[in-house]
Structure formats: C-alpha cells, structure tokens
PDB file of C-alpha atoms in Angstrom:
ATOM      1  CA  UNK B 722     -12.566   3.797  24.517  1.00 92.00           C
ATOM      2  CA  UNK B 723     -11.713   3.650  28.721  1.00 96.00           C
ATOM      3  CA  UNK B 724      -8.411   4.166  29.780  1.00 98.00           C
ATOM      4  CA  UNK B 725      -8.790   0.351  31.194  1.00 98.00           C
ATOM      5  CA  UNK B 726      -9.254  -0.509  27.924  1.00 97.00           C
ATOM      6  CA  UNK B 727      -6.585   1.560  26.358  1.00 98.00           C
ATOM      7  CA  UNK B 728      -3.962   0.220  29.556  1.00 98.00           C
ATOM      8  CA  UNK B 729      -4.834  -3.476  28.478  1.00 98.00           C
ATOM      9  CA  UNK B 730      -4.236  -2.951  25.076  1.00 98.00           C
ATOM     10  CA  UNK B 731      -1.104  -1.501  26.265  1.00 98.00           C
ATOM     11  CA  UNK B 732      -0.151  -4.440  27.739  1.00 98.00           C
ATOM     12  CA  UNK B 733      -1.060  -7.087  25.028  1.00 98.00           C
ATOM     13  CA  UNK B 734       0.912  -5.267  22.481  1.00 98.00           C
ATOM     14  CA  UNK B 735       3.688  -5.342  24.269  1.00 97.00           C
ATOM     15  CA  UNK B 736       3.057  -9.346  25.599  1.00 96.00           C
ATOM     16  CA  UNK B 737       3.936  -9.412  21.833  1.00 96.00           C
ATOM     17  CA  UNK B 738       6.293  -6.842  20.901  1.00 97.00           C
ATOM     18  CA  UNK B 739       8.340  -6.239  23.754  1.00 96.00           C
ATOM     19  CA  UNK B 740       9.418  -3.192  24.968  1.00 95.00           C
ATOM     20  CA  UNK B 741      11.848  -2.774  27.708  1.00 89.00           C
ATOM     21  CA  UNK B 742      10.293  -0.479  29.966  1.00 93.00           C
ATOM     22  CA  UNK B 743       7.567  -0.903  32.967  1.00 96.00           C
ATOM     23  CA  UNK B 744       3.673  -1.029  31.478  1.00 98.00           C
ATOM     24  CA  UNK B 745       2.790   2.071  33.961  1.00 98.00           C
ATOM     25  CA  UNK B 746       5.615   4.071  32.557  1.00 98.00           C
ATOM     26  CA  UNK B 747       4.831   3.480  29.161  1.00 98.00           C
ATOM     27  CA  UNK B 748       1.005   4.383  29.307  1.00 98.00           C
ATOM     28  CA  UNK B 749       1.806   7.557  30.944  1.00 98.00           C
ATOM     29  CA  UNK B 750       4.453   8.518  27.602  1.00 98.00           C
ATOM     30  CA  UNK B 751       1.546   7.171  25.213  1.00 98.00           C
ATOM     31  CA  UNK B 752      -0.648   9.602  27.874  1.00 98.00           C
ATOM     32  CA  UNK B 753       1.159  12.677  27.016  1.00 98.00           C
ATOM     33  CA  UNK B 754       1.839  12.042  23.761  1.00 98.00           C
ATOM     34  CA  UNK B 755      -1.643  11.288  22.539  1.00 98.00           C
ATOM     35  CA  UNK B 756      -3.045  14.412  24.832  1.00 98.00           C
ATOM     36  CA  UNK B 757      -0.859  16.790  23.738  1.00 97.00           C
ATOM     37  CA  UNK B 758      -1.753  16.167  20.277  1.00 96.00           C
ATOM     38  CA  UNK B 759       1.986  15.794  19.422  1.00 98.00           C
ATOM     39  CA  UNK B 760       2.630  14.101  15.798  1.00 98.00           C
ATOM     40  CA  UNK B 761       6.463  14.192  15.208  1.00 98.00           C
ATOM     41  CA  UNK B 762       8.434  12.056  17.160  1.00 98.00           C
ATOM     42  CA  UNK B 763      12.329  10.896  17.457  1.00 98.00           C
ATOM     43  CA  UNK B 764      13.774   8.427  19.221  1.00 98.00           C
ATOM     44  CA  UNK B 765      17.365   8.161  20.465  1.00 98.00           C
ATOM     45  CA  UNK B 766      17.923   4.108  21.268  1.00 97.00           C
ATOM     46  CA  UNK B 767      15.280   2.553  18.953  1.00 97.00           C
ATOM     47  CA  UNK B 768      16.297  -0.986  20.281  1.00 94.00           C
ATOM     48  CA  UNK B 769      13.921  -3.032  18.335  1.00 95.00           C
ATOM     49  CA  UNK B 770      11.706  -0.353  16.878  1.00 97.00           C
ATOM     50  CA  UNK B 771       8.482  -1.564  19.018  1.00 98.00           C
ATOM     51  CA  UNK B 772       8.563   1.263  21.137  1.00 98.00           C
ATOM     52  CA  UNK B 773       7.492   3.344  17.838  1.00 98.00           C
ATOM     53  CA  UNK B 774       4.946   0.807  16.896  1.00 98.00           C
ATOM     54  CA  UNK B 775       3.113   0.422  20.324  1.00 98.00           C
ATOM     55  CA  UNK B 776       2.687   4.648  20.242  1.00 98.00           C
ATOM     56  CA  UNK B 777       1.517   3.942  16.370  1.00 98.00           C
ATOM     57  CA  UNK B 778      -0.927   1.320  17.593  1.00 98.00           C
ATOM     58  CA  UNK B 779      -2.507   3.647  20.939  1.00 98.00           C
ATOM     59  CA  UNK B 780      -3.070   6.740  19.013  1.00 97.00           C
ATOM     60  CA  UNK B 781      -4.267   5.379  15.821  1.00 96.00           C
ATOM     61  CA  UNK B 782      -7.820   6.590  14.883  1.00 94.00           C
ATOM     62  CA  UNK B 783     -10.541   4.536  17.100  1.00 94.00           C
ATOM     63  CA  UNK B 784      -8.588   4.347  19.486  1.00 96.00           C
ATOM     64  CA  UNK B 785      -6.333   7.226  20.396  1.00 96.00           C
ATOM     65  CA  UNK B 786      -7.984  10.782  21.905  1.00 96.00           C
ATOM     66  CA  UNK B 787      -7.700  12.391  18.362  1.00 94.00           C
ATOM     67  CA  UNK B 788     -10.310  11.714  15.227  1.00 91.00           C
ATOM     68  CA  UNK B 789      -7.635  13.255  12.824  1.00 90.00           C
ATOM     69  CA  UNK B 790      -6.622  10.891   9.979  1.00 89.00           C
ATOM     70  CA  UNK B 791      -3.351  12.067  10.559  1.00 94.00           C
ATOM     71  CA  UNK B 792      -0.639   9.513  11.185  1.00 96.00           C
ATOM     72  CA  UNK B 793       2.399  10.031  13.276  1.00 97.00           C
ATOM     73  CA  UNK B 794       5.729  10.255  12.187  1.00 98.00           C
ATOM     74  CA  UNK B 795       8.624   8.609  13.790  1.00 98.00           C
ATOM     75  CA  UNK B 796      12.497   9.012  13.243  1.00 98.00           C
ATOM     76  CA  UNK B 797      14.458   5.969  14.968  1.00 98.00           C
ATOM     77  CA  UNK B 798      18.194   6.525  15.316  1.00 98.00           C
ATOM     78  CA  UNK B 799      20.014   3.290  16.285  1.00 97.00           C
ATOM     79  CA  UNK B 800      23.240   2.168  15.604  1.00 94.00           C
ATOM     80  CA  UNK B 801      23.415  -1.791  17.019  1.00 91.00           C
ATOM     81  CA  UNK B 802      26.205  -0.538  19.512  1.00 84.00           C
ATOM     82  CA  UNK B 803      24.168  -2.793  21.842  1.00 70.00           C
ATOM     83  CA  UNK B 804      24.432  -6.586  20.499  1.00 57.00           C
ATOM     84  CA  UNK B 805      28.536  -5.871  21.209  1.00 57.00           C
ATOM     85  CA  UNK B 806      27.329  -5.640  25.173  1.00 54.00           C
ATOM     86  CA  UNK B 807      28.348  -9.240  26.002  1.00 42.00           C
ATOM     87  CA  UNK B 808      27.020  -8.664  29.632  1.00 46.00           C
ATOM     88  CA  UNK B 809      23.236  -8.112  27.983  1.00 49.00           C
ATOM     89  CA  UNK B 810      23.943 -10.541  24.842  1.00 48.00           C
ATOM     90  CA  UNK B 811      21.483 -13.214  26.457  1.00 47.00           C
ATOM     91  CA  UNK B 812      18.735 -10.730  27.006  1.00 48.00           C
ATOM     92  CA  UNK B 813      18.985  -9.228  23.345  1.00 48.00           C
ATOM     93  CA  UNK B 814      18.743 -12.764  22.427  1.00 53.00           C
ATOM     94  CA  UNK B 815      15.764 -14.030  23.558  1.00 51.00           C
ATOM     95  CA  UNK B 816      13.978 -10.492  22.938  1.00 61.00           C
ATOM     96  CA  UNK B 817      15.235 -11.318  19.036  1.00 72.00           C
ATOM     97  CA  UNK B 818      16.751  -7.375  19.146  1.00 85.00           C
ATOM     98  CA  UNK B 819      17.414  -6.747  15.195  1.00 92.00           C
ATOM     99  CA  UNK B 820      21.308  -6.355  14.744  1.00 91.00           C
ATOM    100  CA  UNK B 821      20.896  -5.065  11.470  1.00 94.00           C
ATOM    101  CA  UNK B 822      18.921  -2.431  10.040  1.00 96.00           C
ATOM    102  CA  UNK B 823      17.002  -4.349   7.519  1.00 97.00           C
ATOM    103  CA  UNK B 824      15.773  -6.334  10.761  1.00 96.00           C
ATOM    104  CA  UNK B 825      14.569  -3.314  12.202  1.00 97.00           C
ATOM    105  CA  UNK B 826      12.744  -1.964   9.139  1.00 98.00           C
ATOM    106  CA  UNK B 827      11.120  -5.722   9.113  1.00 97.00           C
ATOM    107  CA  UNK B 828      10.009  -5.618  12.438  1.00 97.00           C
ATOM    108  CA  UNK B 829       8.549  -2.852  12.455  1.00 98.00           C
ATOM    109  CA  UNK B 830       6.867  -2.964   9.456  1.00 98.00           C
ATOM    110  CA  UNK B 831       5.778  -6.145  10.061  1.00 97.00           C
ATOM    111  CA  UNK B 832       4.089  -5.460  13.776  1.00 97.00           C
ATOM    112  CA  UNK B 833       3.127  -2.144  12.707  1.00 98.00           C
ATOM    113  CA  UNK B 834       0.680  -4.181   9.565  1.00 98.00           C
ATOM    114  CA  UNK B 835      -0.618  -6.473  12.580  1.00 97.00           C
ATOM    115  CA  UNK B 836      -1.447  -4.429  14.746  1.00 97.00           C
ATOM    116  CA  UNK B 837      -2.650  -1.569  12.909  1.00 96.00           C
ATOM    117  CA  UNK B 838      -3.675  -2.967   9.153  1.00 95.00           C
ATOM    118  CA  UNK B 839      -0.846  -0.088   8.129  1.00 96.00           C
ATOM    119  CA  UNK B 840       2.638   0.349   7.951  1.00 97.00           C
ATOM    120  CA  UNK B 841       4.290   2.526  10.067  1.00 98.00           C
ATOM    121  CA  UNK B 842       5.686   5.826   9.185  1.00 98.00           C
ATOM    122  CA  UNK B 843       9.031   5.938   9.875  1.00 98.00           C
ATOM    123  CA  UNK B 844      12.604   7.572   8.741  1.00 98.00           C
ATOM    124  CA  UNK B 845      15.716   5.441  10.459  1.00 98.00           C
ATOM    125  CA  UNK B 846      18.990   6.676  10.938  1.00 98.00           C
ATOM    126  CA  UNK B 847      21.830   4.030  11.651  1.00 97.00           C
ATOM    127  CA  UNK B 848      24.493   5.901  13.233  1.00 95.00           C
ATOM    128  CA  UNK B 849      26.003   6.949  16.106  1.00 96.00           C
ATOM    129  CA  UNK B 850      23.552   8.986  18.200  1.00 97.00           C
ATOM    130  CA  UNK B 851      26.086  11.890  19.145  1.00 98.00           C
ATOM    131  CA  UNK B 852      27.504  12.113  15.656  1.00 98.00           C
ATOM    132  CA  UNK B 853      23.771  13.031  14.338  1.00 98.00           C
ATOM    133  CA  UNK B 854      23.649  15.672  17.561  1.00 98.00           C
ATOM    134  CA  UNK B 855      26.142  17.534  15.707  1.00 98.00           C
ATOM    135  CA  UNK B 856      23.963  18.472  12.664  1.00 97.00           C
ATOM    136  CA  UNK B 857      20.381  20.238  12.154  1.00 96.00           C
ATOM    137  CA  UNK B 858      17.801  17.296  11.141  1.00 96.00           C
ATOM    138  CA  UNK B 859      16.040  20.419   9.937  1.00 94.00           C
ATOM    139  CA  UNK B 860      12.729  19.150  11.525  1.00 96.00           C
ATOM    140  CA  UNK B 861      10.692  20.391  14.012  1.00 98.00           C
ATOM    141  CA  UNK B 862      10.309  17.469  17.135  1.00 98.00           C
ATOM    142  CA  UNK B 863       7.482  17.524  19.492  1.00 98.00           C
ATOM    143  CA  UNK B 864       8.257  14.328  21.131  1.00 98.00           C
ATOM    144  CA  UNK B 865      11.947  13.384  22.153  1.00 98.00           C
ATOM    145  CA  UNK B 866      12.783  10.432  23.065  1.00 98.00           C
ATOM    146  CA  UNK B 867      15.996   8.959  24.867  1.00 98.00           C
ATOM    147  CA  UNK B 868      16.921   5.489  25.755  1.00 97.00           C
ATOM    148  CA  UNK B 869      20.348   5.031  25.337  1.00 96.00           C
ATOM    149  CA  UNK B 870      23.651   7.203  26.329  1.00 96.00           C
ATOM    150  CA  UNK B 871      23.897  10.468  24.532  1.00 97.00           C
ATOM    151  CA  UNK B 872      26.726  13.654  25.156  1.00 98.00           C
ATOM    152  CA  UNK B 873      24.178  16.050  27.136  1.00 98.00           C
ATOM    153  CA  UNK B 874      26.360  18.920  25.713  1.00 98.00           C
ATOM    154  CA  UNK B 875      25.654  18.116  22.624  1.00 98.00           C
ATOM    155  CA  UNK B 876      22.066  17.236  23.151  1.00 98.00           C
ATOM    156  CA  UNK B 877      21.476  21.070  24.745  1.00 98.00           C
ATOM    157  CA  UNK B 878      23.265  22.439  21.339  1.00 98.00           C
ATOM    158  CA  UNK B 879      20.918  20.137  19.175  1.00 98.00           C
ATOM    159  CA  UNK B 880      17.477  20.866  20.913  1.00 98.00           C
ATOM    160  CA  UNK B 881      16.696  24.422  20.048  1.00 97.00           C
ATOM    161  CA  UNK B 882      17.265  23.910  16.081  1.00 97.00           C
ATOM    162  CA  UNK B 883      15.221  20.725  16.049  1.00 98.00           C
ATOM    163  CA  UNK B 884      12.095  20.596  18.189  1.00 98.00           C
ATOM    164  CA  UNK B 885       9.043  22.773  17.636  1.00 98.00           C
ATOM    165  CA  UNK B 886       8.008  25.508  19.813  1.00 97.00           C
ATOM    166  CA  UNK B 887       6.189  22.873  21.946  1.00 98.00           C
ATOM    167  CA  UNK B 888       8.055  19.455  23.003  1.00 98.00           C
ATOM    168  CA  UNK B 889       8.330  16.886  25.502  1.00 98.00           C
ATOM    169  CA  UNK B 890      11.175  15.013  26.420  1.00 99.00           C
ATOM    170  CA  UNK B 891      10.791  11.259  27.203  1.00 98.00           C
ATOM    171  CA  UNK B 892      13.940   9.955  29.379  1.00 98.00           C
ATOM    172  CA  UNK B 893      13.798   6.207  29.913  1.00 98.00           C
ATOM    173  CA  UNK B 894      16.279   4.811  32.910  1.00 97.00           C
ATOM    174  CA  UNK B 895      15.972   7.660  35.148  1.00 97.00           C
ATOM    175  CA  UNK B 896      16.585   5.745  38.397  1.00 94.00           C
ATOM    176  CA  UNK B 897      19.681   6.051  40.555  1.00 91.00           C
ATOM    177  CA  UNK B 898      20.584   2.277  40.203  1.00 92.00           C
ATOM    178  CA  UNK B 899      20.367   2.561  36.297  1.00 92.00           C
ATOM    179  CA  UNK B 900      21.387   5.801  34.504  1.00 95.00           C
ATOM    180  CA  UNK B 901      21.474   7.978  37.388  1.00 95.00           C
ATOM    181  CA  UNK B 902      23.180  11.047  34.728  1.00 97.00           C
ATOM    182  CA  UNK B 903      20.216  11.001  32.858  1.00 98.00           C
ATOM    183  CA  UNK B 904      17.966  12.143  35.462  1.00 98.00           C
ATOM    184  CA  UNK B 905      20.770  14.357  37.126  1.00 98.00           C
ATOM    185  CA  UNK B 906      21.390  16.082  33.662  1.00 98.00           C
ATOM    186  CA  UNK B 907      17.307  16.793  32.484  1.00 98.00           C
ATOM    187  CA  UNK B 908      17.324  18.493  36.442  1.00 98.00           C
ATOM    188  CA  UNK B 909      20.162  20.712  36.158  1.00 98.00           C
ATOM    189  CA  UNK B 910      18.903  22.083  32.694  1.00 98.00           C
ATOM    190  CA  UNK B 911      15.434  22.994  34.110  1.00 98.00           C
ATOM    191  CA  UNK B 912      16.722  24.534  37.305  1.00 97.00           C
ATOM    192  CA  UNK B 913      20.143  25.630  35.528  1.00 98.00           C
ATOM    193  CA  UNK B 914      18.394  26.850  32.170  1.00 97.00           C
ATOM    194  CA  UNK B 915      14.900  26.875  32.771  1.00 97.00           C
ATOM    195  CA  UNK B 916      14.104  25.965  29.429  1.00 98.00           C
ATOM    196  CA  UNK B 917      12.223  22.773  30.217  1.00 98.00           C
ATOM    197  CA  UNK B 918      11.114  21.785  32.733  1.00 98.00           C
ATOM    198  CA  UNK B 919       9.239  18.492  33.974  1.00 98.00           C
ATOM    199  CA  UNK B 920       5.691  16.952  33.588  1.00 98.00           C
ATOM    200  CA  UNK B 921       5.787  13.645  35.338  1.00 98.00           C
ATOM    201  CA  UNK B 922       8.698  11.215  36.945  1.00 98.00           C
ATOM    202  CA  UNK B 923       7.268   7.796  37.006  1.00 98.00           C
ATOM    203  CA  UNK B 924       9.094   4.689  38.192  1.00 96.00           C
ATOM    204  CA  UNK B 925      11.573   4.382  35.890  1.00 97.00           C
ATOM    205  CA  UNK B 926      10.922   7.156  33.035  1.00 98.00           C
ATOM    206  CA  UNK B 927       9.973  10.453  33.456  1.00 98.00           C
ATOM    207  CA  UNK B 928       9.100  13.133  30.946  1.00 98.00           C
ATOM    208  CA  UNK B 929      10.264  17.699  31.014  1.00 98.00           C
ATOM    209  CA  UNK B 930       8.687  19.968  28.458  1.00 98.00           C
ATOM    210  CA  UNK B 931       9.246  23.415  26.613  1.00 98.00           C
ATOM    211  CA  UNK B 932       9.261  25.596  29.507  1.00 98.00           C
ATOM    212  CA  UNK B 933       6.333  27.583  27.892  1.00 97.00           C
ATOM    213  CA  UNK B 934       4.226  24.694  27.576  1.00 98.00           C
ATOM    214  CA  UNK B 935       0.757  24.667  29.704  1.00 97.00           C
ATOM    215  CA  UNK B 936       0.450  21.320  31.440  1.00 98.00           C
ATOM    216  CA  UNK B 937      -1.351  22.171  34.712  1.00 98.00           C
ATOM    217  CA  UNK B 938      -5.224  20.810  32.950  1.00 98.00           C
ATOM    218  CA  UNK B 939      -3.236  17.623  31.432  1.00 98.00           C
ATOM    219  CA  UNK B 940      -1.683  16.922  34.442  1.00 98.00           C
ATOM    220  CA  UNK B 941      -4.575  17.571  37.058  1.00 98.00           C
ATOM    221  CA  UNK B 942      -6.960  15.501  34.378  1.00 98.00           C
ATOM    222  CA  UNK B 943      -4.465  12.401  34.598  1.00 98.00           C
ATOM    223  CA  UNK B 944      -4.649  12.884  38.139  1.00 98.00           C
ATOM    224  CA  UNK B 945      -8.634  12.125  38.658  1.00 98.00           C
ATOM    225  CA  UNK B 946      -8.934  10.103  35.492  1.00 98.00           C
ATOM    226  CA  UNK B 947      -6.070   7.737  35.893  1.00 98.00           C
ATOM    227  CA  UNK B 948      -6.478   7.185  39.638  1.00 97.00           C
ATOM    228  CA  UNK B 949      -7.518   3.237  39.041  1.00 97.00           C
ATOM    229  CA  UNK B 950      -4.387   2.371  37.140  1.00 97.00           C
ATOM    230  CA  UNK B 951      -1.943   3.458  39.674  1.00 98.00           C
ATOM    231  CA  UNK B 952      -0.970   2.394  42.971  1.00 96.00           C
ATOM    232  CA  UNK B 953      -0.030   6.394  44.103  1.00 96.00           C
ATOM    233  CA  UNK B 954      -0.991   8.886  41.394  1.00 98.00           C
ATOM    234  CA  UNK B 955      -0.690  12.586  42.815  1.00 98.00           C
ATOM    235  CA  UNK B 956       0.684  16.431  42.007  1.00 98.00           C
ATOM    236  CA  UNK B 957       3.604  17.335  43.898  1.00 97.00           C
ATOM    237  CA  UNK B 958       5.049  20.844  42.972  1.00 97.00           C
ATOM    238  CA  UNK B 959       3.174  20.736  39.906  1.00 97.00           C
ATOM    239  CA  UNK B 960       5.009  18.006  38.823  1.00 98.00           C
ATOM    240  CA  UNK B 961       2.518  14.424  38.216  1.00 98.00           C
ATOM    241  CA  UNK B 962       4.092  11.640  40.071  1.00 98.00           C
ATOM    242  CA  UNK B 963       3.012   7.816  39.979  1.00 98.00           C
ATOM    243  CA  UNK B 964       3.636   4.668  41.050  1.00 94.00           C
TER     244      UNK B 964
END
C-alpha cells in the first residue's frame, strides 16, 4: 500500500473517530511507530480511546509495513479529569468524549470491530496519571505516549523501570501557545540528561527516543518518501522536521 493511500486512510478514520490532533502530525506518530516495529504502547490522556484504535487500524496486517500476525498492545490511562473543564465542556460534547470508563471500553471496542473486523487489545487504567507514575507497571514500553498534564519529575523516575531498551516518546501539544512545559521539559532532559533525545517536531506533536536508538535511515527515508504529503519536510541537526 502507498503512503497516499495509507495518509487517506488516515484521514477517513479519523472523519469518523476523531482524534484531536492535526492529520500530518498523526501520520508521522503512526510513521514511527509502524517503522520501528514497536508493539507495546501506553498512553497518558486516552481522551476517547480513538487515538489507540486509529494506530490499531494503520498497522494492522495488509496494511501496516509489518507481515507479522502480531497485534499491538495498548495500555490507556485516563481518569475523566477532563469533562469537569467547563471552558472545553462544549467541545467534549459534540466529540461524544466517554465520561465513564465503560464508555471508553465501548468505543473502542466498538470502532476497533469496524474498522479492523477485531477488537482491540487493550489494558485501561482509570486513575490519576501521576499517581500510576509512582509505581513499576512492570512492562517494558516502546511507545509512550502523552497528551495530558503529567509531574515531569515523576515521569523521569518512572521511565527507566518501564520502557524497553528501545522507546519513543510521543508528546502531543508541544507548541508555545498550548503546553509550552511539555516541549520545554522533553528539551532539557535530552540536553540536561542525554538520555533521549528527539526524532521529529512536527506542528503540534513531536516525538525523542532512547538515546541509543539509530534513527538516521528512518529519518532520511521519511525524508525522500514522504516529500508529497508535506508542505516542508527536511533534516535539520538530525532532527526530521515538517510542516
């Protein structure tokens, strides 16, 4: 399948499961994920789960890079702290957000069986984000991702004991005008720590890996293959940037 292809089915599953992020930004997280072979996957801020099922749908067999049977596993921490946001009530809303976690089980299951003829794998924690930092999950992440407010000190404490030698770090919000500590905190740890450091900054999202992790062939492949999706798609530093 053509990454034209794979982009517009991008954008019609999300025409009907919303996600609330830019279509550009998203294809580049599927991108990375699906390229880097990555199968276990968390995500801090599950909102209405479909962020989970649209990454189910692109790297299902037929149509994502890999012909493994092997289905990814997801792990969707959300506590409903949102729907109390009476500033963002009318956009929750209309985008029919679940408010309880039997809605979010539904909704998944229920887009993962139409888009995908199989129900997505998923474990769902319904807490508070920075209360589950403070213990080991005891599994090993490749794919981290955050979309909601989190105590970086925490986070730092957590990583180590729960990813796998290999991880990315999806950070959703990134942008000065939104969540301007999320980008300022994944910068000081890789100049600070060194022990990620980043793969791509997008519009709005931008993704750091293990520091060990070789991206320069990913990264220079999305580079000449991806050209025709973007309006600027180049290298800078090492670092992928598009627009």
């Amino acid at each position: 399948m053509s990454w034209s292809k794979r982009y517009k089915m991008l954008k019609d599953t999300i025409e009907k499961y919303p996600v609330s992020g830019i279509p550009k930004d998203l294809f580049m997280e599927y991108f990375f994920i699906d390229s880097f072979s990555f199968y276990e996957i968390i995500e801090f801020g599950a909102g209405t789960g479909n962020w989970s099922v649209l990454i189910d749908n692109l790297t299902r067999k037929g149509v994502g890079l890999s012909k493994s049977e092997r289905q990814r596993a997801f792990h969707q921490v959300e506590n409903f702290d949102y729907t109390s946001h009476l500033t963002m009530s009318h956009v929750y809303e209309k985008e029919n957000w679940p408010t309880t976690p039997e809605d979010l089980r539904n909704n998944c299951i229920q887009a993962s069986l139409e888009l995908t003829t199989r129900e997505i794998k998923s474990k769902y924690y319904f807490e508070n984000i920075n209360d589950l930092l403070k213990r080991n999950l005891y599994e090993d992440f490749n794919v981290i991702r955050i979309d909601c407010d989190i105590d970086w000190d925490l986070f730092w404490k957590w990583l180590p004991h729960n990813t796998a030698e290999d991880f990315i770090i999806i950070v959703d919000d990134i942008a000065p005008n939104y969540c301007y500590e999320r980008f300022y905190n994944m910068m000081k740890q890789s100049n600070d720590i060194k022990n990620i450091k980043p793969v791509w900054l997008g519009i709005n999202t931008g993704i750091w890996c293990s520091s060990n992790l070789t991206i320069s062939d990913t990264v220079n492949y999305a580079a000449a293959e991806l050209t025709h999706l973007y309006d600027v798609i180049r290298i800078r530093d090492g670092i992928l940037i598009t627009r």
